[in-house]
Tab-separated table of C-alpha atoms in Angstrom:
chain	number	residue	atom	x	y	z
A	117	MET	CA	-35.896	26.235	50.644
A	118	GLU	CA	-33.898	23.433	49.020
A	119	ASN	CA	-33.308	23.488	45.308
A	120	SER	CA	-35.168	20.983	43.205
A	121	SER	CA	-33.456	17.845	41.913
A	122	ALA	CA	-33.093	19.348	38.437
A	123	GLU	CA	-31.564	22.550	39.825
A	124	ARG	CA	-29.027	20.637	41.926
A	125	LYS	CA	-28.164	18.520	38.912
A	126	GLN	CA	-27.719	21.654	36.788
A	127	GLN	CA	-25.560	23.302	39.456
A	128	LEU	CA	-23.346	20.223	39.611
A	129	ALA	CA	-22.828	20.416	35.850
A	130	LEU	CA	-21.987	24.136	36.131
A	131	ASP	CA	-19.474	23.450	38.902
A	132	ILE	CA	-17.772	20.842	36.759
A	133	ALA	CA	-17.762	23.123	33.717
A	134	ASP	CA	-16.146	25.869	35.824
A	135	GLY	CA	-13.442	23.497	36.992
A	136	ASN	CA	-14.729	23.074	40.535
A	137	ASP	CA	-14.438	19.670	42.144
A	138	PRO	CA	-17.796	18.669	43.634
A	139	SER	CA	-16.180	15.873	45.571
A	140	ASP	CA	-13.977	18.282	47.563
A	141	ALA	CA	-17.008	19.764	49.255
A	142	ALA	CA	-18.768	16.462	49.578
A	143	LYS	CA	-16.332	14.400	51.638
A	144	ASN	CA	-17.447	12.907	54.955
A	145	PRO	CA	-15.144	12.267	57.964
A	146	ASP	CA	-14.196	8.876	56.537
A	147	GLY	CA	-12.868	10.551	53.396
A	148	ARG	CA	-15.572	9.023	51.233
A	149	THR	CA	-17.485	11.340	48.929
A	150	LYS	CA	-21.222	11.794	48.777
A	151	LEU	CA	-21.478	10.685	45.184
A	152	GLN	CA	-24.230	8.307	46.216
A	153	GLY	CA	-26.219	11.316	47.344
A	154	LEU	CA	-25.699	12.996	43.989
A	155	PHE	CA	-26.740	9.752	42.306
A	156	LYS	CA	-29.992	9.754	44.274
A	157	GLN	CA	-30.740	13.307	43.108
A	158	LEU	CA	-31.037	12.133	39.511
A	159	SER	CA	-34.420	11.273	38.094
A	160	LEU	CA	-35.478	7.619	37.957
A	161	LEU	CA	-34.946	7.634	34.180
A	162	ASP	CA	-31.415	9.074	34.450
A	163	ARG	CA	-30.411	7.023	37.475
A	164	TYR	CA	-31.076	3.610	35.919
A	165	LEU	CA	-30.636	4.430	32.239
A	166	TYR	CA	-28.257	1.500	31.708
A	167	VAL	CA	-30.903	-0.836	33.193
A	168	TRP	CA	-33.642	0.529	30.931
A	169	ILE	CA	-31.421	0.216	27.853
A	170	PHE	CA	-30.562	-3.428	28.494
A	171	ILE	CA	-34.200	-4.239	29.288
A	172	VAL	CA	-35.430	-2.531	26.111
A	173	MET	CA	-32.772	-4.290	23.999
A	174	ALA	CA	-33.750	-7.707	25.395
A	175	VAL	CA	-37.500	-7.097	25.162
A	176	SER	CA	-37.284	-5.721	21.614
A	177	ILE	CA	-35.321	-8.722	20.324
A	178	ILE	CA	-37.773	-11.160	21.961
A	179	PHE	CA	-40.735	-9.117	20.728
A	180	GLY	CA	-39.442	-8.846	17.169
A	181	TYR	CA	-38.499	-12.523	17.006
A	182	TYR	CA	-41.720	-14.061	18.319
A	183	VAL	CA	-44.428	-11.583	17.275
A	184	LYS	CA	-45.341	-11.973	13.630
A	185	GLY	CA	-45.534	-8.951	11.350
A	186	VAL	CA	-43.441	-6.628	13.554
A	187	LYS	CA	-40.832	-5.934	10.901
A	188	LYS	CA	-43.453	-5.257	8.250
A	189	ALA	CA	-45.430	-2.993	10.575
A	190	PHE	CA	-42.423	-0.872	11.489
A	191	GLN	CA	-41.360	-0.610	7.843
A	192	VAL	CA	-44.787	0.387	6.551
A	193	ALA	CA	-43.254	3.750	5.618
A	194	GLU	CA	-39.619	4.698	5.018
A	195	ILE	CA	-37.533	7.830	4.611
A	196	THR	CA	-34.289	7.415	2.643
A	197	SER	CA	-34.415	3.633	3.284
A	198	VAL	CA	-34.845	4.172	7.037
A	199	SER	CA	-38.055	3.161	8.799
A	200	LEU	CA	-40.341	6.119	9.567
A	201	PRO	CA	-40.755	4.993	13.212
A	202	ILE	CA	-36.950	5.072	13.544
A	203	ALA	CA	-36.860	8.556	12.023
A	204	ILE	CA	-39.512	9.736	14.486
A	205	GLY	CA	-37.520	8.263	17.367
A	206	LEU	CA	-34.373	10.065	16.224
A	207	TRP	CA	-36.239	13.364	15.974
A	208	VAL	CA	-37.752	12.975	19.445
A	209	MET	CA	-34.338	11.990	20.817
A	210	MET	CA	-32.470	14.947	19.319
A	211	TYR	CA	-35.020	17.756	19.645
A	212	PRO	CA	-34.706	18.376	23.429
A	213	VAL	CA	-30.911	18.370	23.243
A	214	LEU	CA	-30.873	20.824	20.333
A	215	CYS	CA	-33.277	23.086	22.231
A	216	LYS	CA	-30.595	23.421	24.954
A	217	VAL	CA	-27.849	24.665	22.632
A	218	GLN	CA	-27.157	28.387	23.088
A	219	TYR	CA	-27.069	29.266	19.410
A	220	GLU	CA	-26.718	32.938	20.226
A	221	MET	CA	-23.345	32.125	21.854
A	222	LEU	CA	-21.839	30.001	19.064
A	223	GLY	CA	-20.058	32.932	17.428
A	224	GLY	CA	-18.279	33.735	20.680
A	225	VAL	CA	-17.395	30.080	21.196
A	226	LEU	CA	-15.764	29.909	17.765
A	227	ARG	CA	-13.724	33.028	18.527
A	228	GLN	CA	-12.336	31.581	21.762
A	229	ALA	CA	-8.646	30.788	21.945
A	230	GLY	CA	-7.983	27.158	21.127
A	231	SER	CA	-11.219	26.580	19.216
A	232	LEU	CA	-9.361	25.991	15.936
A	233	LYS	CA	-7.174	23.360	17.633
A	234	THR	CA	-10.250	21.604	19.052
A	235	ILE	CA	-12.047	21.577	15.701
A	236	SER	CA	-8.931	20.440	13.802
A	237	LEU	CA	-8.378	17.583	16.242
A	238	SER	CA	-12.002	16.501	15.813
A	239	VAL	CA	-11.740	16.497	12.011
A	240	VAL	CA	-8.553	14.392	12.095
A	241	LEU	CA	-10.022	11.872	14.566
A	242	ASN	CA	-13.315	11.605	12.689
A	243	TRP	CA	-12.258	11.561	9.054
A	244	ILE	CA	-8.722	10.185	9.035
A	245	VAL	CA	-8.225	8.053	12.140
A	246	GLY	CA	-11.762	6.654	12.541
A	247	PRO	CA	-12.381	5.170	9.066
A	248	ALA	CA	-8.812	3.863	8.766
A	249	LEU	CA	-8.965	2.245	12.209
A	250	MET	CA	-12.306	0.553	11.538
A	251	THR	CA	-11.129	-0.754	8.163
A	252	GLY	CA	-7.965	-2.188	9.696
A	253	LEU	CA	-9.847	-3.840	12.559
A	254	ALA	CA	-12.491	-5.239	10.194
A	255	TRP	CA	-9.845	-6.873	8.012
A	256	ALA	CA	-7.916	-8.179	11.026
A	257	THR	CA	-10.934	-9.805	12.708
A	258	LEU	CA	-13.243	-10.667	9.765
A	259	PRO	CA	-10.915	-11.802	6.945
A	260	ASP	CA	-13.289	-14.628	5.949
A	261	LEU	CA	-16.557	-12.642	6.146
A	262	PRO	CA	-16.331	-10.012	3.383
A	263	ASP	CA	-20.006	-8.996	3.480
A	264	PHE	CA	-20.012	-8.473	7.243
A	265	ARG	CA	-16.691	-6.675	6.915
A	266	THR	CA	-18.250	-4.262	4.427
A	267	GLY	CA	-21.076	-3.425	6.842
A	268	VAL	CA	-18.602	-2.825	9.672
A	269	ILE	CA	-16.498	-0.499	7.494
A	270	LEU	CA	-19.631	1.473	6.604
A	271	VAL	CA	-20.275	2.008	10.312
A	272	GLY	CA	-16.759	3.379	10.752
A	273	ILE	CA	-17.104	5.796	7.852
A	274	ALA	CA	-20.484	7.205	8.948
A	275	ARG	CA	-19.585	9.866	11.509
A	276	CYS	CA	-22.125	10.581	14.218
A	277	ILE	CA	-24.482	13.553	13.973
A	278	ALA	CA	-27.276	12.381	16.278
A	279	MET	CA	-26.684	10.155	19.301
A	280	VAL	CA	-23.455	11.952	20.190
A	281	LEU	CA	-25.701	14.776	21.400
A	282	ILE	CA	-27.245	12.369	23.913
A	283	TRP	CA	-23.936	10.941	25.165
A	284	ASN	CA	-22.440	14.422	25.423
A	285	ASP	CA	-25.464	15.665	27.355
A	286	LEU	CA	-25.422	12.711	29.762
A	287	ALA	CA	-21.693	13.128	30.430
A	288	LYS	CA	-21.977	16.912	30.950
A	289	GLY	CA	-19.918	17.807	27.899
A	290	ASP	CA	-19.912	21.231	26.264
A	291	ALA	CA	-23.234	21.441	24.411
A	292	ASP	CA	-22.199	24.448	22.315
A	293	TYR	CA	-18.972	22.859	21.074
A	294	CYS	CA	-20.836	19.622	20.447
A	295	ALA	CA	-23.313	21.494	18.244
A	296	ILE	CA	-20.429	23.055	16.305
A	297	LEU	CA	-18.642	19.714	15.807
A	298	VAL	CA	-21.897	18.036	14.761
A	299	ALA	CA	-22.534	20.811	12.225
A	300	ILE	CA	-19.000	20.439	10.811
A	301	ASN	CA	-19.333	16.641	10.625
A	302	SER	CA	-22.675	17.043	8.858
A	303	ILE	CA	-21.144	19.212	6.153
A	304	LEU	CA	-18.090	16.970	5.796
A	305	GLN	CA	-20.340	13.908	5.708
A	306	ILE	CA	-22.103	15.220	2.620
A	307	ILE	CA	-18.763	15.975	0.950
A	308	LEU	CA	-16.566	13.097	2.125
A	309	PHE	CA	-18.746	10.048	2.819
A	310	THR	CA	-18.967	8.810	-0.757
A	311	PRO	CA	-15.268	9.243	-1.700
A	312	VAL	CA	-14.074	7.845	1.657
A	313	ALA	CA	-16.448	4.869	1.325
A	314	LEU	CA	-15.249	4.221	-2.228
A	315	LEU	CA	-11.627	4.422	-1.043
A	316	TYR	CA	-11.977	1.860	1.741
A	317	LEU	CA	-14.581	-0.430	0.158
A	318	LYS	CA	-13.489	-0.504	-3.484
A	319	VAL	CA	-9.818	0.498	-3.530
A	320	VAL	CA	-8.515	-0.834	-0.210
A	321	SER	CA	-10.935	-3.757	0.186
A	322	ARG	CA	-11.488	-4.353	-3.547
A	323	GLY	CA	-15.192	-4.835	-2.934
A	324	LYS	CA	-18.040	-4.847	-5.420
A	325	GLY	CA	-21.678	-3.836	-5.440
A	326	PHE	CA	-21.339	-0.595	-3.481
A	327	HIS	CA	-23.377	2.251	-4.930
A	328	VAL	CA	-24.203	5.483	-3.117
A	329	SER	CA	-24.566	9.070	-4.248
A	330	SER	CA	-23.745	12.255	-2.388
A	331	TRP	CA	-27.431	13.143	-2.546
A	332	THR	CA	-28.305	9.981	-0.587
A	333	VAL	CA	-25.967	11.089	2.179
A	334	ALA	CA	-27.196	14.681	2.001
A	335	LYS	CA	-30.829	13.563	2.392
A	336	SER	CA	-29.927	11.547	5.468
A	337	VAL	CA	-28.141	14.509	7.060
A	338	LEU	CA	-30.929	16.950	6.212
A	339	LEU	CA	-33.665	14.664	7.539
A	340	PHE	CA	-32.029	13.284	10.679
A	341	LEU	CA	-30.159	16.428	11.718
A	342	GLY	CA	-31.703	19.279	9.739
A	343	VAL	CA	-35.312	18.722	10.851
A	344	PRO	CA	-34.683	18.636	14.634
A	345	LEU	CA	-32.011	21.360	14.328
A	346	VAL	CA	-34.402	23.802	12.645
A	347	ALA	CA	-37.089	22.883	15.180
A	348	GLY	CA	-34.671	23.478	18.059
A	349	VAL	CA	-33.484	26.852	16.744
A	350	LEU	CA	-37.016	28.090	16.099
A	351	THR	CA	-38.271	26.828	19.466
A	352	ARG	CA	-35.487	28.606	21.356
A	353	LEU	CA	-35.879	31.822	19.369
A	354	ILE	CA	-39.678	32.018	19.633
A	355	LEU	CA	-40.157	30.878	23.234
A	356	MET	CA	-37.276	32.893	24.696
A	357	ASN	CA	-38.568	36.041	22.998
A	358	ALA	CA	-42.128	35.328	24.137
A	359	PHE	CA	-41.551	34.177	27.740
A	360	GLY	CA	-37.964	35.083	28.590
A	361	ARG	CA	-34.805	33.069	29.256
A	362	LYS	CA	-35.662	32.216	32.874
A	363	TRP	CA	-39.007	30.597	31.977
A	364	TYR	CA	-37.463	28.819	28.975
A	365	GLU	CA	-34.608	27.278	30.951
A	366	SER	CA	-36.434	26.548	34.206
A	367	LYS	CA	-39.796	25.422	32.816
A	368	PHE	CA	-39.671	24.425	29.164
A	369	LEU	CA	-36.257	22.694	29.100
A	370	ARG	CA	-37.111	20.833	32.283
A	371	PHE	CA	-40.369	19.642	30.697
A	372	ILE	CA	-38.900	18.378	27.418
A	373	GLY	CA	-35.599	17.111	28.882
A	374	PRO	CA	-36.751	13.527	29.624
A	375	TRP	CA	-38.048	13.113	26.084
A	376	ALA	CA	-34.485	12.786	24.772
A	377	LEU	CA	-33.937	9.577	26.728
A	378	ILE	CA	-37.460	8.356	25.992
A	379	GLY	CA	-36.710	8.867	22.285
A	380	LEU	CA	-33.448	6.952	22.714
A	381	LEU	CA	-35.200	3.973	24.316
A	382	TYR	CA	-37.937	4.032	21.686
A	383	THR	CA	-35.385	4.111	18.846
A	384	ILE	CA	-33.518	1.161	20.338
A	385	PHE	CA	-36.773	-0.777	20.606
A	386	VAL	CA	-37.703	-0.186	16.953
A	387	VAL	CA	-34.229	-0.922	15.547
A	388	PHE	CA	-33.786	-4.200	17.411
A	389	SER	CA	-37.384	-5.310	16.841
A	390	ILE	CA	-36.927	-4.932	13.087
A	391	GLN	CA	-33.633	-6.833	13.066
A	392	ALA	CA	-34.535	-9.433	15.728
A	393	HIS	CA	-34.599	-12.422	13.343
A	394	GLN	CA	-31.340	-11.386	11.719
A	395	ILE	CA	-29.651	-11.033	15.102
A	396	VAL	CA	-30.925	-14.326	16.562
A	397	ASP	CA	-30.472	-16.406	13.397
A	398	ASN	CA	-26.913	-15.158	12.928
A	399	ILE	CA	-25.875	-14.966	16.560
A	400	GLY	CA	-22.448	-16.511	15.869
A	401	HIS	CA	-21.625	-13.897	13.244
A	402	VAL	CA	-23.090	-11.183	15.460
A	403	VAL	CA	-20.600	-12.113	18.171
A	404	ARG	CA	-17.728	-12.027	15.684
A	405	VAL	CA	-18.813	-8.656	14.271
A	406	ALA	CA	-18.929	-7.314	17.823
A	407	VAL	CA	-15.167	-7.830	18.182
A	408	PRO	CA	-13.943	-5.114	15.747
A	409	LEU	CA	-16.684	-2.778	16.979
A	410	LEU	CA	-15.678	-3.191	20.636
A	411	LEU	CA	-12.018	-2.657	19.768
A	412	TYR	CA	-12.890	0.373	17.640
A	413	PHE	CA	-14.980	2.132	20.286
A	414	GLY	CA	-12.437	1.433	23.022
A	415	ILE	CA	-9.335	2.447	21.056
A	416	LEU	CA	-10.849	5.601	19.585
A	417	PHE	CA	-12.515	6.766	22.811
A	418	PHE	CA	-9.593	6.187	25.163
A	419	GLY	CA	-7.097	7.288	22.530
A	420	SER	CA	-8.979	10.589	22.242
A	421	LEU	CA	-9.135	10.757	26.028
A	422	GLY	CA	-5.379	10.326	26.274
A	423	ILE	CA	-4.709	13.011	23.665
A	424	CYS	CA	-7.047	15.449	25.415
A	425	ARG	CA	-5.427	14.786	28.793
A	426	TRP	CA	-1.987	15.322	27.250
A	427	LEU	CA	-3.197	18.628	25.786
A	428	LYS	CA	-4.818	19.525	29.159
A	429	VAL	CA	-8.221	20.020	27.576
A	430	PRO	CA	-10.928	21.036	30.112
A	431	TYR	CA	-13.354	18.299	31.121
A	432	PRO	CA	-16.441	19.513	29.155
A	433	LEU	CA	-14.436	19.862	25.930
A	434	MET	CA	-12.636	16.560	26.544
A	435	VAL	CA	-15.962	14.744	26.863
A	436	THR	CA	-17.307	16.350	23.700
A	437	GLN	CA	-14.162	15.460	21.755
A	438	CYS	CA	-14.114	11.823	22.912
A	439	PHE	CA	-17.779	11.078	22.242
A	440	THR	CA	-17.738	12.880	18.887
A	441	ALA	CA	-14.774	10.747	17.789
A	442	ALA	CA	-16.112	7.409	19.072
A	443	SER	CA	-19.774	7.754	18.021
A	444	ASN	CA	-21.114	6.701	14.650
A	445	ASN	CA	-24.082	7.498	12.450
A	446	PHE	CA	-25.766	4.088	12.488
A	447	GLU	CA	-28.897	5.343	10.710
A	448	LEU	CA	-26.798	6.491	7.742
A	449	ALA	CA	-24.762	3.273	7.719
A	450	ILE	CA	-27.957	1.201	7.753
A	451	ALA	CA	-29.577	3.358	5.057
A	452	VAL	CA	-26.550	3.060	2.749
A	453	ALA	CA	-26.220	-0.697	3.369
A	454	VAL	CA	-29.920	-1.244	2.670
A	455	GLY	CA	-29.854	0.972	-0.433
A	456	SER	CA	-26.740	-0.703	-1.850
A	457	PHE	CA	-27.179	-4.344	-0.804
A	458	GLY	CA	-30.816	-4.834	0.302
A	459	ILE	CA	-32.753	-4.862	3.588
A	460	ASP	CA	-32.004	-8.525	4.335
A	461	SER	CA	-28.344	-8.415	3.318
A	462	THR	CA	-25.540	-9.374	5.658
A	463	GLN	CA	-24.056	-5.910	5.079
A	464	ALA	CA	-27.244	-4.369	6.509
A	465	LEU	CA	-27.153	-6.805	9.430
A	466	ALA	CA	-23.557	-5.823	10.223
A	467	ALA	CA	-24.535	-2.145	10.136
A	468	THR	CA	-27.420	-2.922	12.503
A	469	ILE	CA	-25.045	-4.618	14.947
A	470	GLY	CA	-23.338	-1.212	15.215
A	471	PRO	CA	-25.905	0.317	17.604
A	472	LEU	CA	-26.298	-3.055	19.365
A	473	ILE	CA	-22.687	-2.627	20.523
A	474	GLU	CA	-22.390	1.161	20.490
A	475	VAL	CA	-25.315	1.967	22.788
A	476	PRO	CA	-24.253	-0.048	25.868
A	477	VAL	CA	-20.523	0.592	25.322
A	478	LEU	CA	-20.826	4.365	25.023
A	479	LEU	CA	-23.237	4.421	27.942
A	480	LEU	CA	-20.518	2.645	29.931
A	481	PHE	CA	-18.080	5.350	28.800
A	482	VAL	CA	-20.490	7.980	30.151
A	483	TYR	CA	-20.136	6.442	33.606
A	484	ILE	CA	-16.372	6.042	33.238
A	485	VAL	CA	-15.701	9.682	32.354
A	486	GLY	CA	-17.921	10.661	35.273
A	487	PHE	CA	-15.060	9.652	37.558
A	488	PHE	CA	-12.868	12.286	35.911
A	489	GLN	CA	-15.276	15.029	36.962
A	490	ARG	CA	-13.654	14.978	40.394
A	491	LYS	CA	-10.215	15.857	39.003
A	492	GLY	CA	-10.959	19.340	37.751
A	493	PRO	CA	-10.690	20.976	34.323
A	494	SER	CA	-7.303	19.603	33.308
A	495	VAL	CA	-8.217	15.920	33.348
């Protein structure tokens, strides 16, 4: 009997993680691979994710712009200056991914040879290169728009602890290493966000009006990572003990898997519906703000990719490293911008443009790195 679509998809990911080249065994007499066949094995949601994302982005902006009361309805309740519907979307998006992490194996992963090098590289890319690069690009492209520049810099300082789990999962990165890097970034975010933000916004940029406490950052990390993380750990512990690993991985994970992408689409819809008027009414500035963001994502992602290839990092770890470096914590950036400058401020609008650019660009990167799967573990 043939394996199910999910099983074939899982086996493909395992082959890639082991360094096997799925295209070697999938070539036809013409020398062309059967990647189209593998594409057809994906679920409808996975197969056309880029289509769904662009549709949801367009529909949400139209919906938020023309339907009265949308912004007020979505902001009826807030958590740390972030809309409750957005928080719910982030939890739904992250929970299935965090249920997949093999927490019982993390100790062994940390003890593996080369783990310190991988973690050190991630810290340097995230907390030294990333913020400095974004600040430089913001000044180079937005010298006459100081408020928008401030919002862009905030995006660069807020390191990702949420959506990177989705990109890493879609690109078949190492889920265990991703969980470790996310945990490290979460701790460093609580410690470093405020001083790094003060350095680049007040000292380097000589800005005014920026006020944020470490507790504000800590609350964001605890709510948007801590809640789904605890839920994921408890779910894995309880269900695996009650029903066994085989049932958990073949039944439960398969059931909740699609909810990660559903949560992603829902979050995109809420974010862009809330900011629809700001986006449409300031479309010229939105286009200009997109420039440093596009440059940032491209330089940091492909720069990380080049470093990993030079170091001969295996594909799953390379993917995790690249997406961890290039992703940003837009919910924290928005929350800090709103708390410091107001919900309708241009700083908050610039922070909101972050996911408008990040989501389609990083999704494109998911497809790009997919080509490297055929080149084995030393890509």
